[in-house]
């Protein structure tokens, strides 16, 4: 028997309906009823799409107003007590309180947000302590099940599994291992599954992507006891793994007391032979044959042969699905007018992936003798495969000049000409900066005015000249502001950029970009990852005009602002027909050319942002070394074309650097700025203990919150930094860019930062 399903659907809406509904609700422009109506409408539309695609189940439980992990915090009744919630607050008030950091009278910081595995999606981090208790609050989920029922189609409920939920949470209590909570958590899951059974649900999908990590052996050892109590609840359980291989414990997973196992055949294909061997034939095997992390049309012949293999090995019931939730891909690409005409047919967003599943299932059914494979279907299949092969053979994908340049890279292309100490001395002479130089990370507020300016330019209401005038005005204001408050190293503010990756994707050869290919990044915020389909090159300078203009307005150093090769790679949809390392190298050369052009235009400091450097690490540590080698080399290639006097900065937020400090040092950036304020400089301690050799700017305040820091707090943080890093190597800056902030708080916060620095300098001099 063959069935088809999806692990999860995006929720923001094809036209970002949820984003706009949320933002209007938060502003107070609309009420709760309006917001919930939009949410209901989206769920219904998404289920209808699943029915139309002939899926055997609609997936329920994957929808969320903000983040699915945050939903589980309420579902499992473990809202952190620090929020001080009261009886008379509604679940929705408490929910937005947790994810956004304000709740009635209590003004406390939001739940921490961090990357969902190696994706660009952020989830809200559950907080655990020895006194955490779990209780079931299933009413929201049960309501959604009721809602789905009205569509009269079988449903499957999707939930984050207990191991993953615990693993993704954090405990601040010293020495407390959250695994100790498993025995309390599992009964609540069992209770939930029983309730779902009562509500008539027959299948529940429990997502356990942590099984693709190097889980500590204590965690692996508890898998079986975690799942045993979920066995006799009256629902069947599909255990879903994805993103990475489960090697080391695949056989254990095959034996767990569950009714089915989902494997990611795009990212963990190496697990398939073992699963075919070890998974009992009476269990459901769900094959993730359509890539949920990328946008290339599936090679259906290849997918079909994998499915065939499963039947040949004796499996009785095979399900087919995307490899993971479709959260990570845009809704629809086949009608997107911005995408290059030649490239568009090669792509598949959510709706096109549903079509692929439909076709695959029909083909398998015909193969199993259940139905006929008619000529219309055969033609659809052929047409699809032709598009897949066209991409493989297209001359658009191959640029001989890029290939030649790569083949002929000179030795030492990834090395600065002199050692850091030599460069530092020359740079000090050239810039003559004060002790503890102050700077910012690049972006200033992306105001409604800027977005509107760009929207009008896009629609043709403004011509290029008028748009450029508007942008120049923004740059002028940003420079004036920075001079007024006395920052030492200025930035132009990035007003001309829609996004730090998309902006470069739009200008590089080998990329195309969509008009509407939005993917949720966190909450209501989305990104539109550019599509890298071919060899990358840089036809023209990308940032020289804006940077030169900005520098012309000031005598202070203007820091050029670029996105690095690893981050462009990581935050784009990239080709799957060559190793990621090759693609990174091509991007690196394009960035290098830009760095050299900026230098030639008189820009003395250039920042190459790499916020996704850490996130790019493979999920399995055995593959880290290889990644770190090529990723660091790509960065160095982008940075090494300049003279000793030119100061290269890099920036990384999303920290947790301690396990890769030598690799960060190996980037050999003259200055690195990092996010540290939320960890109270704890992160910097690692750099100190490692004796990080180059200059470093620990973020002194959190840009994720509108809160304006107090001067005394910053003085204390700066002093803490001086304890671990020699003052002569220290810079003072915020944690990250300011694009999501408003001007009022930005001005105040940066002023406080400059004053706190001045006070500290005075203290150092006495
Ligand atoms: N690619 C990427 N990944 C990243 C980050 C990042 O900066 N880039 N940072 C981290 C995540 N942080 C993020 C922070 C902010 C936003 C964000 O603000 N996104 C904007 C969209 C940004 C954008 O592309 N803006 C476009 C389009 C803006 C838009 O929607 N315009 C309106 C029209 C507005 C008007 O007429 O006034 C429309 O098209 O409907 C532009 O500026 O040109 C949003 O969701 O609202 C996203 C991620 C990690 N991953
Ligand atoms: Zn950042």
mmCIF file of C-alpha atoms in Angstrom, residues 516-650:
data_model
loop_
_atom_site.group_PDB
_atom_site.id
_atom_site.type_symbol
_atom_site.label_atom_id
_atom_site.label_comp_id
_atom_site.label_asym_id
_atom_site.label_seq_id
_atom_site.Cartn_x
_atom_site.Cartn_y
_atom_site.Cartn_z
ATOM 1 C CA UNK A 516 7.175 36.289 -3.556
ATOM 2 C CA UNK A 517 9.337 33.397 -2.398
ATOM 3 C CA UNK A 518 8.962 34.202 1.301
ATOM 4 C CA UNK A 519 10.070 31.814 4.023
ATOM 5 C CA UNK A 520 9.417 32.383 7.725
ATOM 6 C CA UNK A 521 12.506 33.325 9.697
ATOM 7 C CA UNK A 522 10.886 33.915 13.089
ATOM 8 C CA UNK A 523 7.456 35.033 14.233
ATOM 9 C CA UNK A 524 6.154 37.475 11.665
ATOM 10 C CA UNK A 525 9.553 38.051 10.046
ATOM 11 C CA UNK A 526 10.327 36.470 6.705
ATOM 12 C CA UNK A 527 13.199 36.278 4.264
ATOM 13 C CA UNK A 528 13.272 35.708 0.553
ATOM 14 C CA UNK A 529 16.336 33.536 -0.054
ATOM 15 C CA UNK A 530 17.839 34.110 -3.501
ATOM 16 C CA UNK A 531 18.242 31.112 -5.775
ATOM 17 C CA UNK A 532 21.784 30.154 -6.738
ATOM 18 C CA UNK A 533 21.456 28.025 -9.849
ATOM 19 C CA UNK A 534 24.785 28.349 -11.643
ATOM 20 C CA UNK A 535 28.429 29.371 -11.509
ATOM 21 C CA UNK A 536 28.743 32.635 -9.611
ATOM 22 C CA UNK A 537 30.456 35.767 -10.794
ATOM 23 C CA UNK A 538 30.232 39.483 -10.157
ATOM 24 C CA UNK A 539 29.496 41.496 -13.283
ATOM 25 C CA UNK A 540 29.707 44.875 -11.541
ATOM 26 C CA UNK A 541 30.654 46.399 -8.198
ATOM 27 C CA UNK A 542 27.786 46.001 -5.759
ATOM 28 C CA UNK A 543 28.398 48.379 -2.876
ATOM 29 C CA UNK A 544 31.089 50.782 -4.083
ATOM 30 C CA UNK A 545 28.733 53.643 -4.972
ATOM 31 C CA UNK A 546 26.900 53.750 -1.653
ATOM 32 C CA UNK A 547 30.054 53.298 0.382
ATOM 33 C CA UNK A 548 32.009 55.917 -1.510
ATOM 34 C CA UNK A 549 29.105 58.324 -1.155
ATOM 35 C CA UNK A 550 28.919 57.667 2.589
ATOM 36 C CA UNK A 551 32.682 58.140 2.987
ATOM 37 C CA UNK A 552 32.485 61.454 1.149
ATOM 38 C CA UNK A 553 30.283 62.789 3.955
ATOM 39 C CA UNK A 554 32.761 62.256 6.774
ATOM 40 C CA UNK A 555 36.416 62.329 7.766
ATOM 41 C CA UNK A 556 35.936 59.390 10.082
ATOM 42 C CA UNK A 557 36.589 55.910 8.697
ATOM 43 C CA UNK A 558 33.549 54.528 6.848
ATOM 44 C CA UNK A 559 33.358 50.774 7.220
ATOM 45 C CA UNK A 560 32.359 49.020 3.984
ATOM 46 C CA UNK A 561 29.701 46.366 4.549
ATOM 47 C CA UNK A 562 29.530 43.016 2.777
ATOM 48 C CA UNK A 563 28.008 39.620 3.415
ATOM 49 C CA UNK A 564 30.482 36.769 3.456
ATOM 50 C CA UNK A 565 30.533 33.680 1.241
ATOM 51 C CA UNK A 566 29.417 31.204 3.893
ATOM 52 C CA UNK A 567 26.418 33.293 4.891
ATOM 53 C CA UNK A 568 25.377 33.926 1.300
ATOM 54 C CA UNK A 569 25.611 30.168 0.734
ATOM 55 C CA UNK A 570 23.762 29.289 3.904
ATOM 56 C CA UNK A 571 20.885 31.752 3.454
ATOM 57 C CA UNK A 572 20.263 31.080 -0.248
ATOM 58 C CA UNK A 573 18.743 28.106 -2.020
ATOM 59 C CA UNK A 574 21.855 26.649 -3.599
ATOM 60 C CA UNK A 575 22.541 24.165 -6.348
ATOM 61 C CA UNK A 576 22.694 20.511 -5.422
ATOM 62 C CA UNK A 577 24.735 19.422 -8.430
ATOM 63 C CA UNK A 578 28.107 20.258 -6.913
ATOM 64 C CA UNK A 579 29.534 20.247 -3.371
ATOM 65 C CA UNK A 580 28.582 23.252 -1.227
ATOM 66 C CA UNK A 581 32.290 23.906 -0.798
ATOM 67 C CA UNK A 582 32.680 24.580 -4.533
ATOM 68 C CA UNK A 583 29.765 26.980 -4.484
ATOM 69 C CA UNK A 584 31.184 28.769 -1.438
ATOM 70 C CA UNK A 585 34.474 29.203 -3.234
ATOM 71 C CA UNK A 586 32.808 30.826 -6.227
ATOM 72 C CA UNK A 587 30.942 33.257 -3.984
ATOM 73 C CA UNK A 588 34.177 33.941 -2.140
ATOM 74 C CA UNK A 589 35.846 35.111 -5.336
ATOM 75 C CA UNK A 590 32.960 37.445 -6.115
ATOM 76 C CA UNK A 591 33.145 38.938 -2.615
ATOM 77 C CA UNK A 592 36.920 39.220 -2.933
ATOM 78 C CA UNK A 593 36.534 41.304 -6.075
ATOM 79 C CA UNK A 594 34.141 43.593 -4.214
ATOM 80 C CA UNK A 595 36.550 43.918 -1.286
ATOM 81 C CA UNK A 596 39.346 44.911 -3.661
ATOM 82 C CA UNK A 597 37.149 47.450 -5.431
ATOM 83 C CA UNK A 598 36.152 49.008 -2.114
ATOM 84 C CA UNK A 599 39.796 49.300 -1.157
ATOM 85 C CA UNK A 600 40.567 50.906 -4.501
ATOM 86 C CA UNK A 601 37.738 53.373 -3.887
ATOM 87 C CA UNK A 602 39.489 54.513 -0.713
ATOM 88 C CA UNK A 603 37.567 52.486 1.840
ATOM 89 C CA UNK A 604 40.019 51.487 4.561
ATOM 90 C CA UNK A 605 37.871 49.213 6.688
ATOM 91 C CA UNK A 606 35.680 46.479 5.256
ATOM 92 C CA UNK A 607 33.365 44.225 7.237
ATOM 93 C CA UNK A 608 32.515 40.827 5.791
ATOM 94 C CA UNK A 609 29.567 39.512 7.799
ATOM 95 C CA UNK A 610 29.455 35.797 8.571
ATOM 96 C CA UNK A 611 26.533 35.358 10.986
ATOM 97 C CA UNK A 612 25.757 31.937 9.501
ATOM 98 C CA UNK A 613 29.271 30.568 9.928
ATOM 99 C CA UNK A 614 28.340 28.572 13.043
ATOM 100 C CA UNK A 615 24.940 27.536 11.732
ATOM 101 C CA UNK A 616 26.585 25.996 8.662
ATOM 102 C CA UNK A 617 28.272 23.373 10.834
ATOM 103 C CA UNK A 618 27.098 19.883 9.914
ATOM 104 C CA UNK A 619 24.759 18.383 12.509
ATOM 105 C CA UNK A 620 27.149 15.477 13.026
ATOM 106 C CA UNK A 621 30.509 16.410 14.573
ATOM 107 C CA UNK A 622 32.333 13.842 12.471
ATOM 108 C CA UNK A 623 31.785 16.150 9.526
ATOM 109 C CA UNK A 624 32.785 19.400 11.248
ATOM 110 C CA UNK A 625 36.447 19.393 10.352
ATOM 111 C CA UNK A 626 35.884 19.201 6.656
ATOM 112 C CA UNK A 627 33.292 22.001 6.763
ATOM 113 C CA UNK A 628 35.399 24.279 8.921
ATOM 114 C CA UNK A 629 38.330 23.911 6.569
ATOM 115 C CA UNK A 630 36.530 24.943 3.424
ATOM 116 C CA UNK A 631 34.335 27.523 5.115
ATOM 117 C CA UNK A 632 37.283 29.301 6.720
ATOM 118 C CA UNK A 633 39.204 29.145 3.459
ATOM 119 C CA UNK A 634 36.261 30.667 1.585
ATOM 120 C CA UNK A 635 36.170 33.527 4.070
ATOM 121 C CA UNK A 636 39.918 34.091 3.873
ATOM 122 C CA UNK A 637 39.827 34.085 0.091
ATOM 123 C CA UNK A 638 37.196 36.810 0.198
ATOM 124 C CA UNK A 639 39.260 38.851 2.657
ATOM 125 C CA UNK A 640 42.836 38.431 1.549
ATOM 126 C CA UNK A 641 43.122 40.531 -1.589
ATOM 127 C CA UNK A 642 43.906 43.737 0.331
ATOM 128 C CA UNK A 643 46.947 45.549 1.674
ATOM 129 C CA UNK A 644 48.086 45.246 5.288
ATOM 130 C CA UNK A 645 46.677 48.679 6.103
ATOM 131 C CA UNK A 646 43.166 47.713 5.080
ATOM 132 C CA UNK A 647 41.323 46.503 8.114
ATOM 133 C CA UNK A 648 39.051 43.503 7.608
ATOM 134 C CA UNK A 649 36.211 43.102 10.070
ATOM 135 C CA UNK A 650 33.832 40.220 10.391
#
